Amino acid sequence: MRNFIIRAISGAIYVLLLVGCTVYSPISAFFFFSAVAAATLWEFGTVMNKHTHISMIRPLNALAGIVLIAGVWLSTIASPQTARMFSLYGLLLIYLLISELYRRSDTPLLNWAFSFASQLYVAIPFALLPLLSIIYDAEADIYAYNWIYPLALFIFLWVNDSFAYMCGCTLQRYFPAKLFPRISPKKSWAGSIGGGLATLGAAVVIYYWQPETMPIERWLGFALVVVVFGTWGDLVESLIKRHLGIKDSGNVLPGHGGMLDRFDSALLAIPASVIYFLMTNS
């Protein structure tokens, strides 16, 4: 019971912060997701340094992620500071290369590989998030912030995860087929299908809540993209943990694990959703 209460409280705080910062303003959203990205990059470096015996420069890696995110947020409003921010990001990446000349590490190539992999795996997805929320209004000739799309993405992830777990536990005895037993033995097809159907239902609810946003078929497509790529994102992190022989990526969220454990699905769902919006934008 004590563990359940701790898990419920930490989960509620996490949800309230994400929803509140996303809805309140683009500035609060930027600071929240920048902090999340930095913490996730730091955690990635901590896990890899400990279990693969490399020596990533965690502060520099986290700073590079924040600068990249800032550059993309500025680009969505056509800020004149965009070029400077991307230039700084490039300099930080160059310094990651140069730094190995002076550190005398036994694993310089692996340090580079894991550092750049973390930028691809963690920093870029969070940097793409504003592309879902900053929309150009041609009639008013302004850039408007619309929080419903990034918030809907996380709602879809939460609904899919929750209903996949409940359906999997309930229907496992009747439909025992596993989704990906080599990577995640507990995931079942029954759970995945149940989670997917519930997420499509959530998309219908959001459409009727915000009917002026986009057509219902586009909402359903958005939900389906999040379900598929969110599940793959979860499996990718499970593969990382299984390879490293660990249960959780960290313990920053009591009862929930680490930052990677909380945002693993989003790391693939965000870029996939951005591509979906770009391809379906008329």
CSV table of C-alpha atoms in Angstrom, one decimal:
chain,number,residue,atom,x,y,z
A,1,MET,CA,0.0,0.0,0.0
A,2,ARG,CA,2.8,2.4,0.8
A,3,ASN,CA,4.5,1.8,-2.5
A,4,PHE,CA,1.1,2.3,-4.3
A,5,ILE,CA,0.6,5.7,-2.5
A,6,ILE,CA,4.2,6.8,-3.4
A,7,ARG,CA,3.7,5.8,-7.0
A,8,ALA,CA,0.3,7.6,-7.1
A,9,ILE,CA,1.6,10.8,-5.7
A,10,SER,CA,4.7,10.9,-7.9
A,11,GLY,CA,2.6,10.1,-10.9
A,12,ALA,CA,0.1,12.8,-10.1
A,13,ILE,CA,2.8,15.4,-9.7
A,14,TYR,CA,4.4,14.4,-13.0
A,15,VAL,CA,1.0,14.6,-14.8
A,16,LEU,CA,0.1,17.9,-13.2
A,17,LEU,CA,3.5,19.5,-14.1
A,18,LEU,CA,3.3,18.2,-17.7
A,19,VAL,CA,-0.3,19.3,-18.3
A,20,GLY,CA,0.1,22.6,-16.5
A,21,CYS,CA,3.3,23.7,-18.2
A,22,THR,CA,2.0,22.6,-21.6
A,23,VAL,CA,-1.3,24.4,-21.3
A,24,TYR,CA,-0.1,27.5,-19.5
A,25,SER,CA,2.1,29.1,-22.1
A,26,PRO,CA,4.8,28.3,-24.7
A,27,ILE,CA,7.4,29.6,-22.3
A,28,SER,CA,6.4,27.3,-19.5
A,29,ALA,CA,6.3,24.4,-22.0
A,30,PHE,CA,9.8,25.2,-23.2
A,31,PHE,CA,11.3,25.3,-19.8
A,32,PHE,CA,9.5,22.1,-18.7
A,33,PHE,CA,10.5,20.0,-21.7
A,34,SER,CA,14.0,21.5,-21.7
A,35,ALA,CA,14.4,20.4,-18.1
A,36,VAL,CA,13.0,16.9,-18.9
A,37,ALA,CA,15.3,16.6,-21.9
A,38,ALA,CA,18.4,17.6,-19.9
A,39,ALA,CA,17.5,15.2,-17.1
A,40,THR,CA,16.9,12.4,-19.5
A,41,LEU,CA,20.2,13.1,-21.3
A,42,TRP,CA,22.0,13.1,-17.9
A,43,GLU,CA,20.3,9.9,-16.9
A,44,PHE,CA,21.3,8.3,-20.3
A,45,GLY,CA,24.9,9.3,-19.7
A,46,THR,CA,24.8,8.0,-16.1
A,47,VAL,CA,23.4,4.6,-17.2
A,48,MET,CA,25.8,4.2,-20.0
A,49,ASN,CA,28.9,5.3,-18.0
A,50,LYS,CA,28.0,2.8,-15.3
A,51,HIS,CA,27.1,-0.2,-17.4
A,52,THR,CA,29.2,0.1,-20.5
A,53,HIS,CA,32.3,1.5,-18.7
A,54,ILE,CA,32.6,4.6,-20.9
A,55,SER,CA,32.9,8.2,-19.8
A,56,MET,CA,30.4,10.5,-21.5
A,57,ILE,CA,30.6,14.2,-20.5
A,58,ARG,CA,27.1,14.4,-19.0
A,59,PRO,CA,26.9,18.2,-18.4
A,60,LEU,CA,28.0,19.1,-21.9
A,61,ASN,CA,25.7,16.5,-23.4
A,62,ALA,CA,22.7,17.9,-21.4
A,63,LEU,CA,23.6,21.5,-22.3
A,64,ALA,CA,23.8,20.6,-26.0
A,65,GLY,CA,20.3,19.2,-25.8
A,66,ILE,CA,18.9,22.3,-24.2
A,67,VAL,CA,20.5,24.5,-26.8
A,68,LEU,CA,19.0,22.4,-29.6
A,69,ILE,CA,15.6,22.6,-28.1
A,70,ALA,CA,15.9,26.4,-27.7
A,71,GLY,CA,17.0,26.7,-31.4
A,72,VAL,CA,13.9,24.8,-32.6
A,73,TRP,CA,11.5,26.8,-30.4
A,74,LEU,CA,13.0,30.0,-31.7
A,75,SER,CA,12.8,28.8,-35.3
A,76,THR,CA,9.1,28.2,-35.0
A,77,ILE,CA,8.5,31.9,-34.3
A,78,ALA,CA,11.1,33.0,-36.9
A,79,SER,CA,13.3,34.6,-34.2
A,80,PRO,CA,16.5,36.3,-35.4
A,81,GLN,CA,18.3,34.4,-32.6
A,82,THR,CA,17.7,31.0,-34.2
A,83,ALA,CA,20.9,30.9,-36.3
A,84,ARG,CA,23.0,31.8,-33.3
A,85,MET,CA,21.4,29.0,-31.2
A,86,PHE,CA,22.0,26.4,-33.9
A,87,SER,CA,25.5,27.7,-34.3
A,88,LEU,CA,26.1,27.2,-30.6
A,89,TYR,CA,24.7,23.7,-30.8
A,90,GLY,CA,27.1,22.9,-33.6
A,91,LEU,CA,30.0,24.3,-31.6
A,92,LEU,CA,29.0,22.1,-28.6
A,93,LEU,CA,29.0,19.0,-30.8
A,94,ILE,CA,32.4,20.0,-32.2
A,95,TYR,CA,33.7,20.4,-28.6
A,96,LEU,CA,32.4,16.9,-27.8
A,97,LEU,CA,34.8,15.7,-30.4
A,98,ILE,CA,37.8,17.9,-29.4
A,99,SER,CA,37.4,17.1,-25.7
A,100,GLU,CA,38.5,13.5,-26.2
A,101,LEU,CA,41.9,14.8,-27.3
A,102,TYR,CA,42.6,16.1,-23.8
A,103,ARG,CA,40.7,13.6,-21.6
A,104,ARG,CA,42.9,10.6,-22.2
A,105,SER,CA,39.9,8.3,-22.0
A,106,ASP,CA,40.3,4.6,-22.8
A,107,THR,CA,37.1,4.7,-24.8
A,108,PRO,CA,37.1,7.9,-27.0
A,109,LEU,CA,35.3,6.3,-29.9
A,110,LEU,CA,32.6,4.9,-27.7
A,111,ASN,CA,32.3,8.2,-25.8
A,112,TRP,CA,31.6,9.9,-29.2
A,113,ALA,CA,29.2,7.2,-30.3
A,114,PHE,CA,27.1,7.3,-27.2
A,115,SER,CA,27.1,11.1,-26.9
A,116,PHE,CA,25.9,11.5,-30.5
A,117,ALA,CA,23.5,8.6,-30.1
A,118,SER,CA,21.9,10.4,-27.1
A,119,GLN,CA,21.4,13.5,-29.1
A,120,LEU,CA,19.6,11.5,-31.8
A,121,TYR,CA,17.6,9.3,-29.3
A,122,VAL,CA,16.7,12.0,-26.7
A,123,ALA,CA,17.5,15.6,-27.7
A,124,ILE,CA,16.0,15.6,-31.2
A,125,PRO,CA,12.6,14.1,-30.3
A,126,PHE,CA,12.1,16.7,-27.5
A,127,ALA,CA,13.4,19.4,-29.9
A,128,LEU,CA,10.7,18.5,-32.4
A,129,LEU,CA,7.9,18.9,-30.0
A,130,PRO,CA,7.2,22.6,-30.7
A,131,LEU,CA,6.5,21.7,-34.3
A,132,LEU,CA,3.3,20.3,-33.0
A,133,SER,CA,2.3,23.3,-31.0
A,134,ILE,CA,3.5,26.5,-32.8
A,135,ILE,CA,1.2,27.1,-35.8
A,136,TYR,CA,1.4,30.0,-38.3
A,137,ASP,CA,-1.9,31.9,-38.7
A,138,ALA,CA,-1.8,33.3,-42.2
A,139,GLU,CA,-4.9,35.5,-41.7
A,140,ALA,CA,-3.5,37.2,-38.6
A,141,ASP,CA,0.1,36.9,-39.8
A,142,ILE,CA,1.2,35.6,-36.4
A,143,TYR,CA,2.6,32.5,-34.8
A,144,ALA,CA,0.0,31.0,-32.5
A,145,TYR,CA,0.6,28.5,-29.7
A,146,ASN,CA,-1.9,25.6,-29.6
A,147,TRP,CA,-1.3,23.3,-26.7
A,148,ILE,CA,-3.9,20.7,-27.7
A,149,TYR,CA,-1.7,18.7,-30.0
A,150,PRO,CA,1.3,18.1,-27.7
A,151,LEU,CA,-1.0,17.5,-24.8
A,152,ALA,CA,-3.1,15.0,-26.9
A,153,LEU,CA,0.1,13.1,-27.8
A,154,PHE,CA,0.8,12.5,-24.1
A,155,ILE,CA,-2.9,11.7,-23.4
A,156,PHE,CA,-2.7,9.1,-26.2
A,157,LEU,CA,0.5,7.6,-24.7
A,158,TRP,CA,-1.1,7.4,-21.2
A,159,VAL,CA,-4.3,5.9,-22.4
A,160,ASN,CA,-2.5,3.4,-24.6
A,161,ASP,CA,-0.2,2.4,-21.8
A,162,SER,CA,-2.9,2.1,-19.1
A,163,PHE,CA,-5.4,0.2,-21.2
A,164,ALA,CA,-2.7,-2.1,-22.7
A,165,TYR,CA,-1.8,-3.0,-19.1
A,166,MET,CA,-5.4,-3.6,-18.0
A,167,CYS,CA,-6.4,-5.5,-21.1
A,168,GLY,CA,-3.3,-7.6,-21.0
A,169,CYS,CA,-3.8,-8.6,-17.4
A,170,THR,CA,-7.5,-9.3,-17.9
A,171,LEU,CA,-7.3,-11.2,-21.3
A,172,GLN,CA,-3.9,-12.9,-21.0
A,173,ARG,CA,-5.4,-16.2,-20.0
A,174,TYR,CA,-7.7,-16.2,-23.0
A,175,PHE,CA,-5.3,-14.7,-25.5
A,176,PRO,CA,-1.8,-15.5,-24.4
A,177,ALA,CA,0.0,-14.5,-27.6
A,178,LYS,CA,3.0,-12.3,-26.8
A,179,LEU,CA,3.7,-9.1,-28.7
A,180,PHE,CA,7.6,-9.2,-28.5
A,181,PRO,CA,8.6,-12.0,-26.1
A,182,ARG,CA,12.3,-11.6,-26.8
A,183,ILE,CA,12.4,-8.0,-25.6
A,184,SER,CA,9.4,-7.6,-23.3
A,185,PRO,CA,7.8,-10.9,-22.2
A,186,LYS,CA,4.9,-9.3,-20.4
A,187,LYS,CA,3.5,-7.4,-23.4
A,188,SER,CA,0.7,-9.3,-25.2
A,189,TRP,CA,-1.2,-8.7,-28.4
A,190,ALA,CA,-4.5,-8.5,-26.4
A,191,GLY,CA,-3.1,-5.7,-24.4
A,192,SER,CA,-1.7,-3.8,-27.4
A,193,ILE,CA,-4.9,-4.1,-29.3
A,194,GLY,CA,-7.0,-3.1,-26.3
A,195,GLY,CA,-4.7,-0.1,-25.7
A,196,GLY,CA,-4.9,0.9,-29.3
A,197,LEU,CA,-8.7,0.8,-29.4
A,198,ALA,CA,-8.9,2.8,-26.2
A,199,THR,CA,-6.6,5.4,-27.7
A,200,LEU,CA,-8.7,5.7,-30.8
A,201,GLY,CA,-11.7,6.3,-28.5
A,202,ALA,CA,-9.7,9.0,-26.7
A,203,ALA,CA,-9.1,10.6,-30.1
A,204,VAL,CA,-12.8,10.7,-30.7
A,205,VAL,CA,-13.4,12.4,-27.3
A,206,ILE,CA,-10.7,15.0,-28.0
A,207,TYR,CA,-12.3,15.7,-31.4
A,208,TYR,CA,-15.7,16.4,-29.9
A,209,TRP,CA,-14.0,18.5,-27.2
A,210,GLN,CA,-12.0,20.5,-29.8
A,211,PRO,CA,-13.9,20.1,-33.1
A,212,GLU,CA,-12.4,23.2,-34.6
A,213,THR,CA,-8.9,21.8,-34.6
A,214,MET,CA,-8.9,19.1,-37.3
A,215,PRO,CA,-11.2,16.5,-38.9
A,216,ILE,CA,-11.9,13.3,-36.9
A,217,GLU,CA,-10.2,11.1,-39.4
A,218,ARG,CA,-7.0,13.1,-38.9
A,219,TRP,CA,-7.3,12.7,-35.1
A,220,LEU,CA,-7.7,9.0,-35.5
A,221,GLY,CA,-4.6,8.8,-37.7
A,222,PHE,CA,-2.7,10.9,-35.1
A,223,ALA,CA,-3.8,8.4,-32.4
A,224,LEU,CA,-2.8,5.4,-34.5
A,225,VAL,CA,0.7,6.9,-35.2
A,226,VAL,CA,1.2,7.5,-31.4
A,227,VAL,CA,0.1,3.9,-30.6
A,228,VAL,CA,2.4,2.2,-33.0
A,229,PHE,CA,5.5,4.4,-32.5
A,230,GLY,CA,4.9,4.7,-28.8
A,231,THR,CA,4.8,0.9,-28.5
A,232,TRP,CA,8.1,0.7,-30.5
A,233,GLY,CA,9.6,3.4,-28.3
A,234,ASP,CA,8.8,1.4,-25.2
A,235,LEU,CA,10.3,-1.7,-26.8
A,236,VAL,CA,13.5,0.2,-27.8
A,237,GLU,CA,14.1,1.2,-24.2
A,238,SER,CA,13.3,-2.3,-23.1
A,239,LEU,CA,15.9,-3.6,-25.5
A,240,ILE,CA,18.5,-1.1,-24.0
A,241,LYS,CA,17.7,-2.2,-20.4
A,242,ARG,CA,17.7,-5.9,-21.3
A,243,HIS,CA,21.1,-5.5,-23.0
A,244,LEU,CA,22.5,-3.6,-19.9
A,245,GLY,CA,20.9,-6.0,-17.5
A,246,ILE,CA,18.9,-3.4,-15.5
A,247,LYS,CA,15.3,-3.1,-14.5
A,248,ASP,CA,14.9,0.7,-14.4
A,249,SER,CA,16.8,3.5,-16.0
A,250,GLY,CA,16.8,5.4,-12.7
A,251,ASN,CA,14.8,6.3,-9.7
A,252,VAL,CA,14.0,10.0,-10.1
A,253,LEU,CA,10.3,9.2,-10.0
A,254,PRO,CA,9.5,7.0,-7.0
A,255,GLY,CA,7.6,3.9,-8.2
A,256,HIS,CA,7.9,4.8,-11.8
A,257,GLY,CA,11.7,4.5,-12.5
A,258,GLY,CA,13.7,7.0,-14.3
A,259,MET,CA,13.2,9.7,-17.0
A,260,LEU,CA,13.8,7.2,-19.8
A,261,ASP,CA,11.2,4.9,-18.3
A,262,ARG,CA,8.6,7.7,-18.3
A,263,PHE,CA,9.4,9.2,-21.7
A,264,ASP,CA,10.5,6.2,-23.7
A,265,SER,CA,7.3,6.0,-25.8
A,266,ALA,CA,7.4,9.7,-26.5
A,267,LEU,CA,10.9,9.5,-27.9
A,268,LEU,CA,9.6,7.8,-31.0
A,269,ALA,CA,6.0,9.0,-31.0
A,270,ILE,CA,7.0,12.7,-31.2
A,271,PRO,CA,9.1,12.6,-34.4
A,272,ALA,CA,6.6,10.2,-36.0
A,273,SER,CA,3.7,12.5,-35.1
A,274,VAL,CA,5.6,15.5,-36.6
A,275,ILE,CA,6.1,13.6,-39.8
A,276,TYR,CA,2.5,12.6,-39.8
A,277,PHE,CA,1.3,16.2,-39.4
A,278,LEU,CA,3.7,17.4,-42.1
A,279,MET,CA,2.5,14.7,-44.5
A,280,THR,CA,-1.2,15.3,-43.9
A,281,ASN,CA,-1.1,19.1,-43.7
A,282,SER,CA,-3.2,20.5,-46.5
